[in-house]
CSV table of C-alpha atoms in Angstrom, one decimal:
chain,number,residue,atom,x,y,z
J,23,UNK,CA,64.1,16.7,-7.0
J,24,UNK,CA,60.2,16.9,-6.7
J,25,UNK,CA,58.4,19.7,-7.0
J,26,UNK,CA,56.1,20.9,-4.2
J,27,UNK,CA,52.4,20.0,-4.2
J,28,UNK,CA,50.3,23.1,-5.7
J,29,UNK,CA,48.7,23.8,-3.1
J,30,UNK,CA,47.1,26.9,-4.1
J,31,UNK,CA,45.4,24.7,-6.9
J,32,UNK,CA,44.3,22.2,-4.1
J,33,UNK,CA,42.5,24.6,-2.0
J,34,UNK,CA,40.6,26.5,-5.4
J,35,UNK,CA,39.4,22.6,-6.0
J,36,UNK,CA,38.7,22.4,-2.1
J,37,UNK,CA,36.8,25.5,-2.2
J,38,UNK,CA,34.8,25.1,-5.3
J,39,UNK,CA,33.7,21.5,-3.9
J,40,UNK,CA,32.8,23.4,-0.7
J,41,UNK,CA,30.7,25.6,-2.7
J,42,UNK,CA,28.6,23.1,-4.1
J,43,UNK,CA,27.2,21.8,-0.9
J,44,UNK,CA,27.7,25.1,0.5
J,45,UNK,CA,24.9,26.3,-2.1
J,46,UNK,CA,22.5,23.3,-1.6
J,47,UNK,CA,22.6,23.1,1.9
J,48,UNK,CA,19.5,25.8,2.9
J,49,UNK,CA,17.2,23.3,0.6
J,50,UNK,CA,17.9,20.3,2.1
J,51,UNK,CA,16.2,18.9,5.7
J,52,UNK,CA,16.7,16.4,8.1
J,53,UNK,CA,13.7,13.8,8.4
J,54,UNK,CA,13.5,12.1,11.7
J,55,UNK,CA,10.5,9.3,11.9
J,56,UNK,CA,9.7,7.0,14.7
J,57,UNK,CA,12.8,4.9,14.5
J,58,UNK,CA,14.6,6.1,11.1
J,59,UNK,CA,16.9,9.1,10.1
J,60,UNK,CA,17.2,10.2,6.8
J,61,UNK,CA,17.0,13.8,4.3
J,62,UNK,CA,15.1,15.4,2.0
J,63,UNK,CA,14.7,18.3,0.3
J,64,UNK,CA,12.5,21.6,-0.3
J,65,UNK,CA,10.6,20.6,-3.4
J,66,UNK,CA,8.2,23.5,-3.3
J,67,UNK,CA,7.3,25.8,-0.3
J,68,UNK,CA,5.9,24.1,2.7
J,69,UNK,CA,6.4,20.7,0.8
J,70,UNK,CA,9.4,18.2,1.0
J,71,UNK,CA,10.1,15.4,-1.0
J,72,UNK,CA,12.0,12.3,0.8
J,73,UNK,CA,12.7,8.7,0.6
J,74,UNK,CA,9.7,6.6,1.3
J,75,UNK,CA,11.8,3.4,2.0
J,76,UNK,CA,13.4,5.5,5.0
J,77,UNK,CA,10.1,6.7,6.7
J,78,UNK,CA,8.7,4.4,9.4
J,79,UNK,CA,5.0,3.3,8.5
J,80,UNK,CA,3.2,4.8,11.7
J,81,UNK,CA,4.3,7.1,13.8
J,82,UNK,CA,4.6,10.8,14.1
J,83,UNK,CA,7.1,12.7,11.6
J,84,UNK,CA,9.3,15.7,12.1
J,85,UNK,CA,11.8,17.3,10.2
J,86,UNK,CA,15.2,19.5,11.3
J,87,UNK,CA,15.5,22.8,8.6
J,88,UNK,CA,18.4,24.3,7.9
J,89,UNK,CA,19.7,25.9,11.3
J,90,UNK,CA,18.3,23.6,13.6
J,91,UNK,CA,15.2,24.0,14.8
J,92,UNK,CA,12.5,21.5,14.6
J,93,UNK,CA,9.1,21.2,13.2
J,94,UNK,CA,6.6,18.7,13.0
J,95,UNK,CA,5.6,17.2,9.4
J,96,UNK,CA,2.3,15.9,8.1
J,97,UNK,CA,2.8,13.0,5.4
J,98,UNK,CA,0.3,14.1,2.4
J,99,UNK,CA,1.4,11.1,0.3
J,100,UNK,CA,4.1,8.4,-0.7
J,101,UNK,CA,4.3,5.6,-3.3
J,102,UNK,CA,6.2,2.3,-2.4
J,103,UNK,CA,7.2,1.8,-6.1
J,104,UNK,CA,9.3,4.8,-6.7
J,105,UNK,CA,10.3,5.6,-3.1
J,106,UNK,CA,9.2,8.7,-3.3
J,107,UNK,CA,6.9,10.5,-0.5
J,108,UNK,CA,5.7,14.1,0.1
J,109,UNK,CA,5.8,15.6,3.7
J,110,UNK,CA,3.9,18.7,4.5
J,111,UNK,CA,5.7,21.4,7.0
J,112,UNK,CA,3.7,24.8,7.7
J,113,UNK,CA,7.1,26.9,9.1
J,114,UNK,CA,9.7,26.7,5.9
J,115,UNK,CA,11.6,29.9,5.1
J,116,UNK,CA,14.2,28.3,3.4
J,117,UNK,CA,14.3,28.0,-0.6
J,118,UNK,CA,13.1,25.4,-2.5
J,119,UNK,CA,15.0,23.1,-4.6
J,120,UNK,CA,15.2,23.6,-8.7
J,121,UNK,CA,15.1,19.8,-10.1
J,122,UNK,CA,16.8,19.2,-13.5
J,123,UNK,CA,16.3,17.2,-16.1
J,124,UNK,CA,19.4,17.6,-17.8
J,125,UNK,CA,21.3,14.3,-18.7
J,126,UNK,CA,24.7,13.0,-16.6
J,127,UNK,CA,27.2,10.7,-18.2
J,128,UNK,CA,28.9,8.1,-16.3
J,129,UNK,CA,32.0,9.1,-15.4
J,130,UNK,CA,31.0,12.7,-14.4
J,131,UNK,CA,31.4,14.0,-10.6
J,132,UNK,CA,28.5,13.9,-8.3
J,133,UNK,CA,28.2,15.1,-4.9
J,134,UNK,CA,24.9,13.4,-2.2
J,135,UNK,CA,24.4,16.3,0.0
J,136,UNK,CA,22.0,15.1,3.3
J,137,UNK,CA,21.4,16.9,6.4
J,138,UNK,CA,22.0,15.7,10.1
J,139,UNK,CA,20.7,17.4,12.9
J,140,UNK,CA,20.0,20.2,10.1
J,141,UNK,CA,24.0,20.3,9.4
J,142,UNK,CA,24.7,19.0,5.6
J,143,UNK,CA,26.5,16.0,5.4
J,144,UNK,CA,28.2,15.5,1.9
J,145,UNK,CA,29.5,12.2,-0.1
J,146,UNK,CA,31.3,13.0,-3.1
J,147,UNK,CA,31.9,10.7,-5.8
J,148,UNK,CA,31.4,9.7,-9.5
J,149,UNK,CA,28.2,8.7,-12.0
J,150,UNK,CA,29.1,4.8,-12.2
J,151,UNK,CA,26.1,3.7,-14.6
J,152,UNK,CA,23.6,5.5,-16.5
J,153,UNK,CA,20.9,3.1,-18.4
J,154,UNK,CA,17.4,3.7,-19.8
J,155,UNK,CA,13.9,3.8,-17.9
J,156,UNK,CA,13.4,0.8,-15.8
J,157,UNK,CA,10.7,-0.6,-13.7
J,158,UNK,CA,11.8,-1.3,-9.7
J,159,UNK,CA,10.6,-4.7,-7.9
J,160,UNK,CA,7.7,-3.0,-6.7
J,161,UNK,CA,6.9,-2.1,-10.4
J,162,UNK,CA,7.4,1.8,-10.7
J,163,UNK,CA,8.5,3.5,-13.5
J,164,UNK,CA,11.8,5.0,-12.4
J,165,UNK,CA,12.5,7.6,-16.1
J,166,UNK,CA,16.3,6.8,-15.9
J,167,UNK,CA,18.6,4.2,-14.0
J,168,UNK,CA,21.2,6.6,-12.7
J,169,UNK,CA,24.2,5.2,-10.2
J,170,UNK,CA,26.9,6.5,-8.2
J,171,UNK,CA,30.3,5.3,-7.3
J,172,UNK,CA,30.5,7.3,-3.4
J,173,UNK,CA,29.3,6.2,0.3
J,174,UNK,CA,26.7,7.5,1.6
J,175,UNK,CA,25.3,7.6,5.1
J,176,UNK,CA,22.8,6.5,6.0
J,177,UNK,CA,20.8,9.8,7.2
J,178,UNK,CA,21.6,10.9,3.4
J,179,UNK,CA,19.5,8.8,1.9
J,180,UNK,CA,16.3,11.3,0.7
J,181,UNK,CA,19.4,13.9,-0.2
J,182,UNK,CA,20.0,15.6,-3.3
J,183,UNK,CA,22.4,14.4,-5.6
J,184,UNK,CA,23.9,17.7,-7.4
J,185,UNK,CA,26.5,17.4,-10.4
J,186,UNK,CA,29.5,19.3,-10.7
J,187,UNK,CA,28.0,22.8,-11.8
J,188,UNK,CA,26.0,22.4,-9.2
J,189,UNK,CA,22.3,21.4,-10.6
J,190,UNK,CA,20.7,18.6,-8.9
J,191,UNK,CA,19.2,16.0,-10.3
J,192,UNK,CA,17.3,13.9,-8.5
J,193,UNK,CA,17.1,12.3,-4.8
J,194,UNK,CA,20.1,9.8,-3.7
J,195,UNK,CA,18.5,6.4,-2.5
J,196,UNK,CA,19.6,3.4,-1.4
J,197,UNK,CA,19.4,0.1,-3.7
J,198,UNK,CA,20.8,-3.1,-3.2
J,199,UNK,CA,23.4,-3.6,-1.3
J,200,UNK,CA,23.4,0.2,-0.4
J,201,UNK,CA,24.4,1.0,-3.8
J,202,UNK,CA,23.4,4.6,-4.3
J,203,UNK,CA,20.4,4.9,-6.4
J,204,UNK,CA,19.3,8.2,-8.2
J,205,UNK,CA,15.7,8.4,-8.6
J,206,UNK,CA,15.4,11.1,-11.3
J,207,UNK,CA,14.2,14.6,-11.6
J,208,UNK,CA,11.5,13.5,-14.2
J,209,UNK,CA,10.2,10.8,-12.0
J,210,UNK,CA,10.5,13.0,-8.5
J,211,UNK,CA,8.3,16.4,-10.7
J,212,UNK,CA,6.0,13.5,-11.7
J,213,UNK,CA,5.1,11.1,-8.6
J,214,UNK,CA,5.5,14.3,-6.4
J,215,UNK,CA,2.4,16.3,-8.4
J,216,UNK,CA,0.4,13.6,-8.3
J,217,UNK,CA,1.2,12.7,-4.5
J,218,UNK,CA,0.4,16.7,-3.5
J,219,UNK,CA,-3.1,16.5,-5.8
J,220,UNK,CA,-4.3,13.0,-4.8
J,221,UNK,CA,-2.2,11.7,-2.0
J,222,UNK,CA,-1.3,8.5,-3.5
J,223,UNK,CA,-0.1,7.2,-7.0
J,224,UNK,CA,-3.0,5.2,-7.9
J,225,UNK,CA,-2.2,1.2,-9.1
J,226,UNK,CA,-4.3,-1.1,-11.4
J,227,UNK,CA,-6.4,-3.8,-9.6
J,228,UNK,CA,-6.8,-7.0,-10.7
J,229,UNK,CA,-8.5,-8.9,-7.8
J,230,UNK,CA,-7.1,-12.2,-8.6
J,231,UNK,CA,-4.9,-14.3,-6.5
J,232,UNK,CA,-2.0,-16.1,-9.0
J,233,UNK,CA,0.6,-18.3,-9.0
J,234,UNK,CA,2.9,-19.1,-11.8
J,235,UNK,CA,2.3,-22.6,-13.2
J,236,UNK,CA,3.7,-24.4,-16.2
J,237,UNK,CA,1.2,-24.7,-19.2
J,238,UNK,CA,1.6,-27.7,-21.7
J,239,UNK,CA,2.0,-27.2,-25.2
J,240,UNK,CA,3.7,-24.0,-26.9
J,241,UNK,CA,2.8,-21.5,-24.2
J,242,UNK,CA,4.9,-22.8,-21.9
J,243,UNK,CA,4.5,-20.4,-18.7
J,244,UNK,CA,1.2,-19.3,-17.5
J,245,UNK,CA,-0.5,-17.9,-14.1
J,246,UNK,CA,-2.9,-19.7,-12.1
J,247,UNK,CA,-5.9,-18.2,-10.7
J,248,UNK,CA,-5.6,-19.2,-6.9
J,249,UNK,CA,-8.6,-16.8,-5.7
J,250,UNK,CA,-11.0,-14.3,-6.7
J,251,UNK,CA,-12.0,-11.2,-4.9
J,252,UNK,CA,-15.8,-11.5,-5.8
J,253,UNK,CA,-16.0,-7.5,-5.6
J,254,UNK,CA,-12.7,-7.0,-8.1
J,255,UNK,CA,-12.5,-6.4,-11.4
J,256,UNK,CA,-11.3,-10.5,-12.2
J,257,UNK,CA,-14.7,-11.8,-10.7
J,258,UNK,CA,-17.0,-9.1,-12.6
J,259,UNK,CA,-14.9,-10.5,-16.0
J,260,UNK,CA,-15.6,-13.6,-15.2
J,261,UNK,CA,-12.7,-15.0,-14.2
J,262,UNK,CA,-12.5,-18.1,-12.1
J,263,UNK,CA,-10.6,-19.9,-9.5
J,264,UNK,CA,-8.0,-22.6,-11.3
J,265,UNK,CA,-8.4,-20.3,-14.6
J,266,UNK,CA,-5.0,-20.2,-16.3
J,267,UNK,CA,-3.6,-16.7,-17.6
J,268,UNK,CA,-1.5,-17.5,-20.6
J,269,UNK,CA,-1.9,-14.2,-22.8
J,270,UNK,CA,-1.8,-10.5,-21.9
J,271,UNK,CA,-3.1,-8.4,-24.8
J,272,UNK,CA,-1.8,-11.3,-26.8
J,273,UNK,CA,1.4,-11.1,-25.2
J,274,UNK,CA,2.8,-14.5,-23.3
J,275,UNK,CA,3.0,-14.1,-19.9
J,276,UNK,CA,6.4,-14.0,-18.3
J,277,UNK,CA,5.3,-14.8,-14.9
J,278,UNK,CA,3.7,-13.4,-11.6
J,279,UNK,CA,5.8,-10.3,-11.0
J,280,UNK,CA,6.1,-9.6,-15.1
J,281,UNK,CA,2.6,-9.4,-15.0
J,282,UNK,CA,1.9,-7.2,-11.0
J,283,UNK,CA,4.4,-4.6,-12.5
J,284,UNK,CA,2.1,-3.9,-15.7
J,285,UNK,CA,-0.8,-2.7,-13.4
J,286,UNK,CA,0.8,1.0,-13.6
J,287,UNK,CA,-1.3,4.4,-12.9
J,288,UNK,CA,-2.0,4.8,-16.9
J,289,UNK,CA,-3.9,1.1,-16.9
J,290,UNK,CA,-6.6,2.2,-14.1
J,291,UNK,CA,-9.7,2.2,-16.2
J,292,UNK,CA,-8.6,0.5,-19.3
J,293,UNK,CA,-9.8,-3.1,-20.8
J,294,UNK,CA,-7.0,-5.7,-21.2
J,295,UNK,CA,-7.7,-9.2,-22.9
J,296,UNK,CA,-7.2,-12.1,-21.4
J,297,UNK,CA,-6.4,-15.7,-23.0
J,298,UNK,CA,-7.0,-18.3,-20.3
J,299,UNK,CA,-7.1,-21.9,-20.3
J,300,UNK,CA,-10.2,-23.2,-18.3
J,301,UNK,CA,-10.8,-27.1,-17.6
J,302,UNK,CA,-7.9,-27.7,-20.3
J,303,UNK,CA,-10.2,-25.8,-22.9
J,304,UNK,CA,-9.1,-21.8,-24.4
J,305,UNK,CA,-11.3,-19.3,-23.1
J,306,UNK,CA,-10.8,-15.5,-23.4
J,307,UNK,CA,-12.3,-12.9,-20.9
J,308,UNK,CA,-12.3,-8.5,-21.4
J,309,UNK,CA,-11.2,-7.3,-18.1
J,310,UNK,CA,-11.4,-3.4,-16.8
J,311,UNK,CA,-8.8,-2.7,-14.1
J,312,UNK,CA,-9.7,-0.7,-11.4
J,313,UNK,CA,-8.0,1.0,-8.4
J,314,UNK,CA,-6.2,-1.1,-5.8
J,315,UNK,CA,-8.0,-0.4,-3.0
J,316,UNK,CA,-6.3,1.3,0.2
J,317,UNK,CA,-5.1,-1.8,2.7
């Protein structure tokens, strides 16, 4: 004869995973763009950090607090290669979020608490994969690869994701294939700052057109120089159009996006060398990266 389901034990577990988003919930927001839906969260008072992928490019923004009630948002920054963007909103009486560092193993529970319509909206599943820093296609530095084994709507991506005690640890985002992404609390603290100081995470500036090309002899791959901006850092190195990149700071080149993804915040204003090939013949420039200039 089977014994009856505890359900006593059921509702403690129901209960204490209730709690969770229960807890998170005044924190976190509903962002509403021109044609998107997503969440975010209270990072500091009057100052929420959200997805960047999820907000619309023009438009006017406005986010839903906890509660209900509506109020317009002022974008003060975002970067592209993190996906993370910082929205100003002057009426806030809910509490900010406390980010944590702390380390989750694959394996553990995670919850991705969003907001709709200023409701939460919850996903609850497991850490799948947890890897080393890595750079994303657009070439940020994301501190941890962090995934998670739940569905999530799609108005939760900008949500927290909280582990099982409760602590959250960083923003749930979308990758490929709508796998859910954590971008990290070390990466948000960092790429947040900056975006509330300078309202933008600035990126090194070449101001060279390339190509990859195959280079005969031992180097095998190189870049082609395919234009010059003539007010860019390549032009005032003395770089020329059909020059071929073949060394980095005598490293080989892997290739065009190998080398865009290098041109990080910490390069803007340093020298790099470059070994070329020009007319068939080895040449070697000193170039000082700049800021890439607003679009």
């Amino acid at each position: 004869m089977s014994k009856p389901a505890p359900v006593f034990a059921l509702q403690q577990l129901s209960d204490a995973l209730t709690d969770i988003v229960d807890r998170a919930a005044p924190s976190v927001v509903a962002v509403h763009s021109t044609r998107s839906r997503s969440s975010g969260f209270i990072w500091r008072q009057g100052l929420i950090v959200t997805a960047d992928e999820a907000l619309d490019d023009e438009g006017d923004i406005s986010v839903v607090l906890p509660g209900g009630e509506t109020a317009a948002a002022n974008l003060v920054g975002r970067d592209p290669t993190t996906d993370v963007a910082l929205l100003l909103v002057d009426r806030i009486n809910s509490p900010s979020l406390t980010l944590e560092s702390a380390s989750v193993p694959a394996g553990a529970l995670a919850w991705a608490v969003g907001s709709l319509q200023g409701a939460p909206i919850a996903a609850f599943g497991t850490v799948s994969f947890v890897g080393g820093a890595w750079r994303s296609f657009r070439g940020g530095e994301i501190d941890a690869r962090i995934e998670l084994d739940l569905s999530l709507r799609r108005a939760g991506q900008g949500g927290m994701a909280l582990d099982a005690s409760g602590r959250a640890f960083g923003m749930v985002v979308f990758g490929p294939r709508r796998r859910a992404l954590v971008i990290p609390a070390a990466t948000i603290e960092r790429v947040a700052a900056t975006l509330e100081t300078h309202g933008k995470v600035p990126r090194g500036y070449l101001g060279l057109g390339l190509q990859p090309t195959r280079v005969d002899g031992d180097e095998g791959l190189g870049v082609m120089v395919m234009s010059v901006d003539p007010n860019g850092p390549g032009a005032a190195a003395g770089v020329r159009q059909g020059d071929v990149i073949i060394k980095w700071n005598d490293q080989p080149i892997q290739g065009v996006r190998m080398l865009l993804r290098t041109l990080g915040p910490a390069l803007v204003g340093s020298t790099v060398k470059l070994a070329l090939r020009r007319g068939g013949e080895p040449a070697e420039v000193h170039l000082t990266l700049s800021e890439r200039p607003e679009t």
